[in-house]
Coordinates of C-alpha atoms and ligand atoms in Angstrom, one line a residue:
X252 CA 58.1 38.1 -44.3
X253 CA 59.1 35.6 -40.7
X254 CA 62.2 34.9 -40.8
X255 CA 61.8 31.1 -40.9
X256 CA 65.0 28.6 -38.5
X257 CA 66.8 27.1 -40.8
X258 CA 69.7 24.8 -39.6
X259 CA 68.3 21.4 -38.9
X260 CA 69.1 22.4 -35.4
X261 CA 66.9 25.5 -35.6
X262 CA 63.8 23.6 -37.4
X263 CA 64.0 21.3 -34.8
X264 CA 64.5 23.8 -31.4
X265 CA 61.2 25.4 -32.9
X266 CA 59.2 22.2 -33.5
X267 CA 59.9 21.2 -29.8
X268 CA 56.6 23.2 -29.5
X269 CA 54.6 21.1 -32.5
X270 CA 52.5 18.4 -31.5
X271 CA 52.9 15.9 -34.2
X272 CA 49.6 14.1 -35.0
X273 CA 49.3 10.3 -35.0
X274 CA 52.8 9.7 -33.2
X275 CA 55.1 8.1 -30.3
X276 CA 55.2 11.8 -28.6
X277 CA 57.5 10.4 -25.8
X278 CA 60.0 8.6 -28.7
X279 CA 60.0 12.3 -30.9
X280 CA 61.9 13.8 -27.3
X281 CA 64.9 11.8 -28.7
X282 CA 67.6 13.3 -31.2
X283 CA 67.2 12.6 -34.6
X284 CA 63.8 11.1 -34.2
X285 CA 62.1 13.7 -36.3
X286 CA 62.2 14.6 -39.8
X287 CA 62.1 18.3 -41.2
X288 CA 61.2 18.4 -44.9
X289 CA 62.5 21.6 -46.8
X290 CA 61.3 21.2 -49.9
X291 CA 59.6 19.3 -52.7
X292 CA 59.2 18.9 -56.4
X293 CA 57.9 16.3 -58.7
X294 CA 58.3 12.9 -56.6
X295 CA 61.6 13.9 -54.9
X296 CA 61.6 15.9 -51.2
X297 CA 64.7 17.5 -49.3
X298 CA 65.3 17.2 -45.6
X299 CA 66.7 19.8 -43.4
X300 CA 70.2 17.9 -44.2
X301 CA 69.8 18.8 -47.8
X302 CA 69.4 14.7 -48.5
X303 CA 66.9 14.2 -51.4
X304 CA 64.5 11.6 -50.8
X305 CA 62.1 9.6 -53.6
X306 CA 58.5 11.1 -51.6
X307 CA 57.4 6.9 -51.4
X308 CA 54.1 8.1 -49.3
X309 CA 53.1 11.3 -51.7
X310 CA 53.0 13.5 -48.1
X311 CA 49.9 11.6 -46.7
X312 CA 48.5 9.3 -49.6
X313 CA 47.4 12.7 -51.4
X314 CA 50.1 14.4 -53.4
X315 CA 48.8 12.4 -56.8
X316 CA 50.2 14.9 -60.0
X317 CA 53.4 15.5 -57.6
X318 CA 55.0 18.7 -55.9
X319 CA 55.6 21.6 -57.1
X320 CA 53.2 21.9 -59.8
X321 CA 53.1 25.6 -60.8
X322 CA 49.7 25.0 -62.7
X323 CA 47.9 24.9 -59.5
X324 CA 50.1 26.8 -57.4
X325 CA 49.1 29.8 -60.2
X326 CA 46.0 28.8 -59.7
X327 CA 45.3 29.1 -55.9
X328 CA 47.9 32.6 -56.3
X329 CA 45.4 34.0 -58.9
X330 CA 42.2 32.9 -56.9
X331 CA 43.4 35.0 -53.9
X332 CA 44.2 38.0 -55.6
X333 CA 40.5 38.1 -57.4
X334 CA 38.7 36.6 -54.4
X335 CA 40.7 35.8 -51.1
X336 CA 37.4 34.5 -48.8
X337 CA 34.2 34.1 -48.6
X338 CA 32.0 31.3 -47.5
X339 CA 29.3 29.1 -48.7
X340 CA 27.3 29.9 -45.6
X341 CA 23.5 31.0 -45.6
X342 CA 22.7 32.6 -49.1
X343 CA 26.3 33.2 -50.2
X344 CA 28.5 31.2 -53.0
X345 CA 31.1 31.8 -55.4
X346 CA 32.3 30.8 -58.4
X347 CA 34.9 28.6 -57.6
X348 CA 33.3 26.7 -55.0
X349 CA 30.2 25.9 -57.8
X350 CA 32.4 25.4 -60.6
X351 CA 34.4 22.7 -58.6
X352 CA 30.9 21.3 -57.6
X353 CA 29.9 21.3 -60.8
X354 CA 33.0 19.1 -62.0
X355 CA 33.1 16.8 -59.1
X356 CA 29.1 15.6 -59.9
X357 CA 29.9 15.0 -63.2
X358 CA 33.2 12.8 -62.3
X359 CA 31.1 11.1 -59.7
X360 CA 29.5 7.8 -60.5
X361 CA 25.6 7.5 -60.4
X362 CA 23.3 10.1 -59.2
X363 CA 26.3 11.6 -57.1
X364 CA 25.0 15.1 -57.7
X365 CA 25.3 16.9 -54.8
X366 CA 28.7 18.1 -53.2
X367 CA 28.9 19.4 -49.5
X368 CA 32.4 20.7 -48.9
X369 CA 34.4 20.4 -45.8
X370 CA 38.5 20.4 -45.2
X371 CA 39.3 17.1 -43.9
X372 CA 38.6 13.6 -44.4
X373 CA 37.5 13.1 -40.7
X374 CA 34.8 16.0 -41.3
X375 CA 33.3 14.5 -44.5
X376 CA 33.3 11.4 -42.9
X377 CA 31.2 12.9 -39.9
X378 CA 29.4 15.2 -42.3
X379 CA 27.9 11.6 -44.1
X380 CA 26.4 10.3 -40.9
X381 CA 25.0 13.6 -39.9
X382 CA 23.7 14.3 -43.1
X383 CA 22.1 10.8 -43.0
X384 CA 20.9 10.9 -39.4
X385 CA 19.1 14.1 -40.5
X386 CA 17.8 12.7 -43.8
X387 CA 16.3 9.9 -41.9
X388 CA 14.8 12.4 -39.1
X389 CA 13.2 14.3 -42.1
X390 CA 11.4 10.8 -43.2
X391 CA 10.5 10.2 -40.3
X392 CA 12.4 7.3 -39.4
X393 CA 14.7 9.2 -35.8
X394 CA 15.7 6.2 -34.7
X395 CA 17.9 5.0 -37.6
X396 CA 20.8 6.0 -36.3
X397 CA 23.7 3.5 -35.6
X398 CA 26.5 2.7 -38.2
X399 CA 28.5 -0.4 -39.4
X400 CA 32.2 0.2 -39.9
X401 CA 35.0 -2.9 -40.0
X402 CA 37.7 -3.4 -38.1
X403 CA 40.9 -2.6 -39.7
X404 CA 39.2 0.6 -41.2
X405 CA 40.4 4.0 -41.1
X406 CA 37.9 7.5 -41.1
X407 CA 39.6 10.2 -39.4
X408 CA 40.4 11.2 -35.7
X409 CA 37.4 13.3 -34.7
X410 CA 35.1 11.9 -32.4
X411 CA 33.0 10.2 -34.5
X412 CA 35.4 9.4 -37.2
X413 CA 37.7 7.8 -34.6
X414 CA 35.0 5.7 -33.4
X415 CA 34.0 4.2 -37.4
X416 CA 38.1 3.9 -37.2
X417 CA 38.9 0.4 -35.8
X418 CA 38.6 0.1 -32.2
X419 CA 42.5 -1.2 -32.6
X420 CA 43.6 2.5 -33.1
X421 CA 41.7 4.3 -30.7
X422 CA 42.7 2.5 -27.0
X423 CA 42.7 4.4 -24.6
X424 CA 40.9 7.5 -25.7
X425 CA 37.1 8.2 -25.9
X426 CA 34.9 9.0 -29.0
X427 CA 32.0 8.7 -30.3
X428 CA 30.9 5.4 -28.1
X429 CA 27.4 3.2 -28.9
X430 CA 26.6 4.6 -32.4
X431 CA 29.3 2.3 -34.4
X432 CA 29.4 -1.5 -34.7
X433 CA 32.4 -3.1 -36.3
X434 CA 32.1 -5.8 -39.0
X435 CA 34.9 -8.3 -39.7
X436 CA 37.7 -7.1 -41.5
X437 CA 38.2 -8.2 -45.0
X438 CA 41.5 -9.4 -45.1
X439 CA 41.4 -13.2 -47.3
X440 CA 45.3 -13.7 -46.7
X441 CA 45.4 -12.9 -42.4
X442 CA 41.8 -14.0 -41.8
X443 CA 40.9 -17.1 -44.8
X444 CA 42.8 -19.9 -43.8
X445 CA 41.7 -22.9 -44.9
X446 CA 38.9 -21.2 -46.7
X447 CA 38.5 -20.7 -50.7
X448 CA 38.1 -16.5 -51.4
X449 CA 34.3 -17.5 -52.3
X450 CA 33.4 -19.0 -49.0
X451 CA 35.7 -16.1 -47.5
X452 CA 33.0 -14.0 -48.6
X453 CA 29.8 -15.5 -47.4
X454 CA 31.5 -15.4 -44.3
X455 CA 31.9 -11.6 -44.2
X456 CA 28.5 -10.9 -45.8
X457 CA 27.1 -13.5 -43.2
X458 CA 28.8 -11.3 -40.7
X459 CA 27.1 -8.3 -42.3
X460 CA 23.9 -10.2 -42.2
X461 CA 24.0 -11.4 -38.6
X462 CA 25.3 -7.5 -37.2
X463 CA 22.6 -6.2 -39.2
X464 CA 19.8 -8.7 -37.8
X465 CA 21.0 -8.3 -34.1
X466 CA 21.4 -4.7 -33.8
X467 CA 17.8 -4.3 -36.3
X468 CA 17.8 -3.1 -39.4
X469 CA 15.4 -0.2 -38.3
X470 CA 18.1 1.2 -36.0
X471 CA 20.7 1.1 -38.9
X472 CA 21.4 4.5 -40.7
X473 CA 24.7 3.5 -42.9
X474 CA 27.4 1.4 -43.8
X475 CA 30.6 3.4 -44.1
X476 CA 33.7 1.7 -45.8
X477 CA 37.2 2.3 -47.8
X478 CA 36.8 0.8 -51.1
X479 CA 40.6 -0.7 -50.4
X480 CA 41.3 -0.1 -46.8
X481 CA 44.4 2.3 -46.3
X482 CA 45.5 2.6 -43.3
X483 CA 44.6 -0.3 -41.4
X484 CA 47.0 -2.0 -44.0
X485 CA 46.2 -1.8 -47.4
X486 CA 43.7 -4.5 -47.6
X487 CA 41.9 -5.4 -51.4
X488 CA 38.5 -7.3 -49.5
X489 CA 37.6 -10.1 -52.0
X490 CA 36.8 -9.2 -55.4
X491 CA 32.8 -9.4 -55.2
X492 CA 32.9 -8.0 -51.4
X493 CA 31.9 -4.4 -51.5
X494 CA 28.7 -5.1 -54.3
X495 CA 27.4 -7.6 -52.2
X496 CA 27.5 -5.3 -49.0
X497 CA 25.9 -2.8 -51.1
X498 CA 23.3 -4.8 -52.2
X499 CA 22.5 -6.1 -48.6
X500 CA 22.5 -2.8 -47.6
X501 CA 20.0 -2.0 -50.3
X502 CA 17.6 -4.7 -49.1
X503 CA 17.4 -3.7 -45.8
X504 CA 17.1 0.7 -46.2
X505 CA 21.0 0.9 -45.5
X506 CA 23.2 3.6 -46.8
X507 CA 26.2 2.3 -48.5
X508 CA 28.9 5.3 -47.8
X509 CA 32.0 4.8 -49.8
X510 CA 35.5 6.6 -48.0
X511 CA 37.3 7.4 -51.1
X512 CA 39.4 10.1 -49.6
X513 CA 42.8 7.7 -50.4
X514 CA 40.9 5.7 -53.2
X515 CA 39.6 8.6 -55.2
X516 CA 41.8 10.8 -57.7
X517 CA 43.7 8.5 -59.8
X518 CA 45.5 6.4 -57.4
X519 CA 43.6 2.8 -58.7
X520 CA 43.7 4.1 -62.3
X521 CA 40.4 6.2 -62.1
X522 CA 39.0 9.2 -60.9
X523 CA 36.4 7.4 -58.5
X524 CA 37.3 3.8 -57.8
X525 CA 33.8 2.4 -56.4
X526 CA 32.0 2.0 -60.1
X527 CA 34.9 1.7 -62.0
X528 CA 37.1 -0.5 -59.7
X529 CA 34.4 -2.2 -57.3
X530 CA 31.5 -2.3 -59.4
X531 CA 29.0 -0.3 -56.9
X532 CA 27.2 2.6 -56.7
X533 CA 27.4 4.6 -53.0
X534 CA 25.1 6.5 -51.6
X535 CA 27.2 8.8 -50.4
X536 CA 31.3 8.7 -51.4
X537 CA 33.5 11.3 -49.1
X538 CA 36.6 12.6 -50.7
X539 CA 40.0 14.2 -49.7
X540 CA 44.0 14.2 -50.2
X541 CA 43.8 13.9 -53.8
X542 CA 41.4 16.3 -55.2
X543 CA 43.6 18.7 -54.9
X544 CA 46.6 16.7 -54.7
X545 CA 47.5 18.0 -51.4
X546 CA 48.0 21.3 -52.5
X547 CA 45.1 23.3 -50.0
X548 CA 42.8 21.2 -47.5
X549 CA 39.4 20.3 -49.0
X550 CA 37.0 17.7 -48.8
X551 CA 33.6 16.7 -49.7
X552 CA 30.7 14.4 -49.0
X553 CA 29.1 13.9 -52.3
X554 CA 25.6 13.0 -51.9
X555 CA 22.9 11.4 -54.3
X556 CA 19.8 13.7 -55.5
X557 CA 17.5 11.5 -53.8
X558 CA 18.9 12.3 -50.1
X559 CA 19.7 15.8 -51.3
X560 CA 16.1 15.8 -52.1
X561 CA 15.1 15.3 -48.2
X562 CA 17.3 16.8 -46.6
X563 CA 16.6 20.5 -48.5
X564 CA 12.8 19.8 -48.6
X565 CA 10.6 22.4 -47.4
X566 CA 10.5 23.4 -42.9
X567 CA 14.2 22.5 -42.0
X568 CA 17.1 23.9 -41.7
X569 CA 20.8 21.7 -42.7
X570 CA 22.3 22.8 -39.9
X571 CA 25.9 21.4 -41.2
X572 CA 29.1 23.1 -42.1
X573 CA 32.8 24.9 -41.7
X574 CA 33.8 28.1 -42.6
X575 CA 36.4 27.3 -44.8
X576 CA 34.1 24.6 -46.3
X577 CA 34.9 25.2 -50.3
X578 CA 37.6 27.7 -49.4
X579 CA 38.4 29.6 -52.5
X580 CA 41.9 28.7 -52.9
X581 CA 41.0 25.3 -52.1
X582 CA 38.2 25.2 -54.8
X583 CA 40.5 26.6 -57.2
X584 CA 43.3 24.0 -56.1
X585 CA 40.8 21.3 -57.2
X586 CA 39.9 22.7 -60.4
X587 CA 43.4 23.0 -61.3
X588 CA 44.2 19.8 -60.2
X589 CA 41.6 17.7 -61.9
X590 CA 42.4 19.9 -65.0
X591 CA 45.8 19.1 -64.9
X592 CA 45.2 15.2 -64.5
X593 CA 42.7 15.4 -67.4
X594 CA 45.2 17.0 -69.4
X595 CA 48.3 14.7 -68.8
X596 CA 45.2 11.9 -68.2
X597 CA 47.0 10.9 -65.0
X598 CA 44.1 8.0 -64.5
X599 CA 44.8 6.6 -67.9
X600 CA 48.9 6.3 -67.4
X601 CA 48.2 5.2 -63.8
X602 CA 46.7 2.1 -65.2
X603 CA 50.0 1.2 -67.0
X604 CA 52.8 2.8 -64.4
X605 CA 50.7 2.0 -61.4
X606 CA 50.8 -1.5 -62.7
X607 CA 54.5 -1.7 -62.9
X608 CA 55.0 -0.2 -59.6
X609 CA 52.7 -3.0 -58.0
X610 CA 54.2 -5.5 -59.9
X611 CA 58.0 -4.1 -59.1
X612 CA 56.7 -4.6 -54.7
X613 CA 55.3 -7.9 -55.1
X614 CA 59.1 -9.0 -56.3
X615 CA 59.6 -8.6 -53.0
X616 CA 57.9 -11.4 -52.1
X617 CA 60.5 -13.7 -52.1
X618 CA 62.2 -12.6 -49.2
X619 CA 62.0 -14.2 -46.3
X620 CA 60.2 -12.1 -43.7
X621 CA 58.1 -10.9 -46.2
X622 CA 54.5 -12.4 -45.5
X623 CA 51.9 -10.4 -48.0
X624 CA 52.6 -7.8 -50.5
X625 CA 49.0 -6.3 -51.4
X626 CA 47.5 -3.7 -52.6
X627 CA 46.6 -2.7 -56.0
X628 CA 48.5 -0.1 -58.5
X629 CA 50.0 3.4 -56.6
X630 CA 48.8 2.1 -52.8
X631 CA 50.5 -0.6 -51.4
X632 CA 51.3 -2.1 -48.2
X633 CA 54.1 -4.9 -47.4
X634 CA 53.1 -7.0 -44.3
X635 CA 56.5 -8.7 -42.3
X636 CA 56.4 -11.7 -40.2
X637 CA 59.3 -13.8 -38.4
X638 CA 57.6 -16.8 -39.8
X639 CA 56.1 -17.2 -43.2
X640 CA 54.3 -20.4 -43.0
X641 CA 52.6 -19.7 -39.6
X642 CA 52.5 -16.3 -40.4
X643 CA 53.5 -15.2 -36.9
X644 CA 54.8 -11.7 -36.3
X645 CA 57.7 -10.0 -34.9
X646 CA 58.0 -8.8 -31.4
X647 CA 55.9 -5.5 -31.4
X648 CA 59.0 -4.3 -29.3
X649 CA 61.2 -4.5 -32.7
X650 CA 59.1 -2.3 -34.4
X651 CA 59.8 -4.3 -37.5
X652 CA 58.5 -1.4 -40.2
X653 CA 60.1 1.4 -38.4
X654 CA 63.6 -0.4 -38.9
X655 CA 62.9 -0.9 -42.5
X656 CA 61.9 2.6 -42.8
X657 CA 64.8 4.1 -41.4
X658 CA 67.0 2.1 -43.5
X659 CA 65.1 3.1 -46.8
X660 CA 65.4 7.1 -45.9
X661 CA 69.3 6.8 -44.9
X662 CA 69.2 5.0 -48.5
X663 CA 67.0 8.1 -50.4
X664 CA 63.0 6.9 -50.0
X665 CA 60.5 8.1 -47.4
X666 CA 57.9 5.3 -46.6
X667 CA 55.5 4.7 -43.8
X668 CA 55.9 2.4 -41.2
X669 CA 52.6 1.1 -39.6
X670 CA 53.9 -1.5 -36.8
X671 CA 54.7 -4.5 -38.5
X672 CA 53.5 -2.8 -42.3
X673 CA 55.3 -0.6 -44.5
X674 CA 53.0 1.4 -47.1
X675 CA 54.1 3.2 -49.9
X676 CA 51.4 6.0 -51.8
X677 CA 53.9 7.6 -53.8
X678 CA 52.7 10.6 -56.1
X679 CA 51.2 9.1 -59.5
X680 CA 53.8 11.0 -61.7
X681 CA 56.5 8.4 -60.8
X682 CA 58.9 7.4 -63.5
X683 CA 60.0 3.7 -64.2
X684 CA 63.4 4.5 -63.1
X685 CA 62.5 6.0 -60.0
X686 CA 59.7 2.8 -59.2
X687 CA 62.8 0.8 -60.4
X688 CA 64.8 2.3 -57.6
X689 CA 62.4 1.8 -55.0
X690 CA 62.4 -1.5 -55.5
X691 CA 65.9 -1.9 -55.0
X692 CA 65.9 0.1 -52.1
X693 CA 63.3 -1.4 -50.4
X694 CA 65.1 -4.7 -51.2
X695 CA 68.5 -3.6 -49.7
X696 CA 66.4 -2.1 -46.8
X697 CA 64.9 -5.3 -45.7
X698 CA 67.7 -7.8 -46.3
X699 CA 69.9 -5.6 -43.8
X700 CA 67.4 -5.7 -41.2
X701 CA 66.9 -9.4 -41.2
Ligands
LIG104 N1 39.5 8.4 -44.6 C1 40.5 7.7 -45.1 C2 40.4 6.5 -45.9 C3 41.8 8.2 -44.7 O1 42.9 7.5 -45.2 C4 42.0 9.3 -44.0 C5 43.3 9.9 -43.7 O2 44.3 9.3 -43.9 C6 40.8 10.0 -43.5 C7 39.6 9.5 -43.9 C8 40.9 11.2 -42.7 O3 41.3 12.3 -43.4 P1 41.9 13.6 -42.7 O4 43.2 13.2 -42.2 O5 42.0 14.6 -43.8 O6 40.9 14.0 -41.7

């Protein structure tokens, strides 16, 4: 086998030739500025230092049953040695691939039937509006093609899936421009004042109304939204939000495209959080991170029979897919993972542990440069401002979230700075004692920085 570096010093001459995604390229040139994990198991990782940290962002919002989990790790070891590859191009399939489709339509709400892998978020995300853009085509409506996104929202860095991002993350680089209109963000606490939560709401469906009126409903192909936005800054919209976008969308031939790839998987307490949590009933929902809980990259746009129903009626071609689309190791990954969670019924105990763990972050609170602490069960954001009444921010210079950060990892928790935010997505398997201590860490963390 490679001989892999591994001093810190080693790890780190080698990754001078990494590009890191989604960071301050010119800042990583300076010592210490990057982090080399080791190893991982349960909630708890290792650096290159041999310091073990409490995993408070579970990798990327997607290692749900935790590291290390040798029932799916056998699982993906086993697949390869029966069937390393093949694809679910043209006329081919395999078992594993099926089998996981199989279990994913009947966990999904509705007439969620249909499952189109892909490997990332950003792919499924494209692959909805694609799929849609072709569905239309097929009923002969071509020139439904635009989509509504928010501001604040986050889909993924291709082309099109940065452009449904918000506009706020994608300066200064092109994408996907003239097919995406963004809708007001849905954030009561930043954007409400001097409003109740009810007339909040009118205001954003007005919004929807309006965007929808101006640009013409004919044009319009979907609306594509996080059921709790993730990283944009953990925003819960207003509790009757997403059923009255849904219904809007209904009246006027919208899609309604739910982005469960964070949402999805047990992190609110269910498998699918748009019925159970939100009360709606997507069109389309694209999945992620936790269906296989991080172990192998797979996603998937699952689609209703109906626009199934178009789009592989007779004279057409669905000229849509990637290679490792339903990889088998992946597919087996997923089945192992949603067996496991069954099993342990990781959803259920979510409901309960989640619950503490929110309720331990909004202690927090009462500190003073604490503004909001929001989010709902196992995803949570902390928002910090230099002044709580007017809610006015810190310098972006100060890099508020990055200070607290550091100071939680030097104490033993990872968590993830986002400007003047700190999120925490920590695997669903955490015990009290370890949400316990990431309350006081995160407590010690931002007192010393104030
Ligand atoms: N959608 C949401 C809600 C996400 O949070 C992410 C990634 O964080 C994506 C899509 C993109 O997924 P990926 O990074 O797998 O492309």
């Amino acid at each position: 086998p490679p001989v892999l570096p591994h001093t810190t010093e080693d790890i780190l001459a080698a990754d001078t030739h990494l590009v890191q995604s989604w960071a301050d390229l010119d800042g990583l040139k300076k010592p210490h500025a990057r982090t080399a994990i080791v190893a991982a198991k349960g909630a708890m990782v290792r650096d290159s230092n041999g310091q073990e940290l409490i995993d408070g962002i579970g990798g990327l919002w997607c290692v749900n049953v935790g590291h290390g989990r040798p029932e799916i790790i056998d699982a993906i070891s086993s697949q390869l040695s029966t069937l390393d590859f093949y694809s679910t191009f043209y006329t081919f399939t395999h078992p594993t691939a099926a089998a996981l489709a199989k279990k994913l339509a009947e966990l999904a709400p509705g007439k969620l039937n249909r499952v189109h892998f892909s490997t990332s978020g950003s792919d499924a995300n494209d692959g909805a509006v694609r799929i849609l853009h072709h569905y239309y085509e097929r009923l002969g409506k071509p020139e439904k093609k635009l989509v509504l996104s928010r501001h604040g929202a986050y889909h993924g860095s291709t082309y099109l899936s940065i452009a449904m991002t918000t506009p706020a993350y994608s300066k200064g680089w092109s994408k996907a421009e003239g097919i995406v209109h963004h809708l007001k963000k849905p954030h009561y606490w930043r954007e409400g004042d001097g409003m109740t939560e009810a007339d909040f709401t009118d205001l954003l469906i007005a919004d929807l109304r309006h965007e929808i009126e101006r640009l013409g409903p004919q044009n319009i192909a979907c609306f594509i939204g996080e059921p709790i936005m993730g990283a944009g800054g953990v925003i819960v919209p207003p509790k009757e939000y997403h059923r009255r976008v849904q219904d809007v969308c209904r009246e006027y031939d919208i899609k309604f495209v739910a982005d469960e790839v964070v949402t999805a998987f047990g992190r609110l307490g269910h498998f699918f959080a748009s019925e159970a949590v939100f009360d709606t009933q997507p069109d389309m929902i694209t999945i992620a991170k936790g269906v296989t809980s991080g172990y192998q990259p797979l996603a998937a746009t699952i689609m209703t029979d109906e626009i199934y129903d178009v789009v592989s009626g007779p004279d057409g071609v669905f000229t849509h897919g990637m290679t490792y689309a339903g990889h088998p190791a992946a597919a087996a990954a997923g089945l192992a993972n949603i067996a496991l969670m069954e099993a342990e019924q990781i959803p259920e105990r979510v409901r309960v542990t989640g619950k503490i763990f929110e309720n331990t972050l909004r202690t927090l609170q009462d500190i003073e440069i604490v503004g909001e602490v929001r989010g709902s069960h196992f995803m949570m954001g902390i928002e910090f401002v230099k002044d709580r009444h007017s809610k006015a921010l810190f310098d972006a210079k100060l890099n508020i979230g990055m200070l607290v950060a550091r100071k939680a990892q030097e104490k033993g928790l990872v968590a993830r700075p986002l400007g003047h935010i700190l999120i925490l997505s920590p695997p669903l398997i955490l015990s009290e004692e370890q949400i316990a201590r990431i309350g006081d860490i995160l407590r010690e963390s931002i007192t010393e920085v104030m």
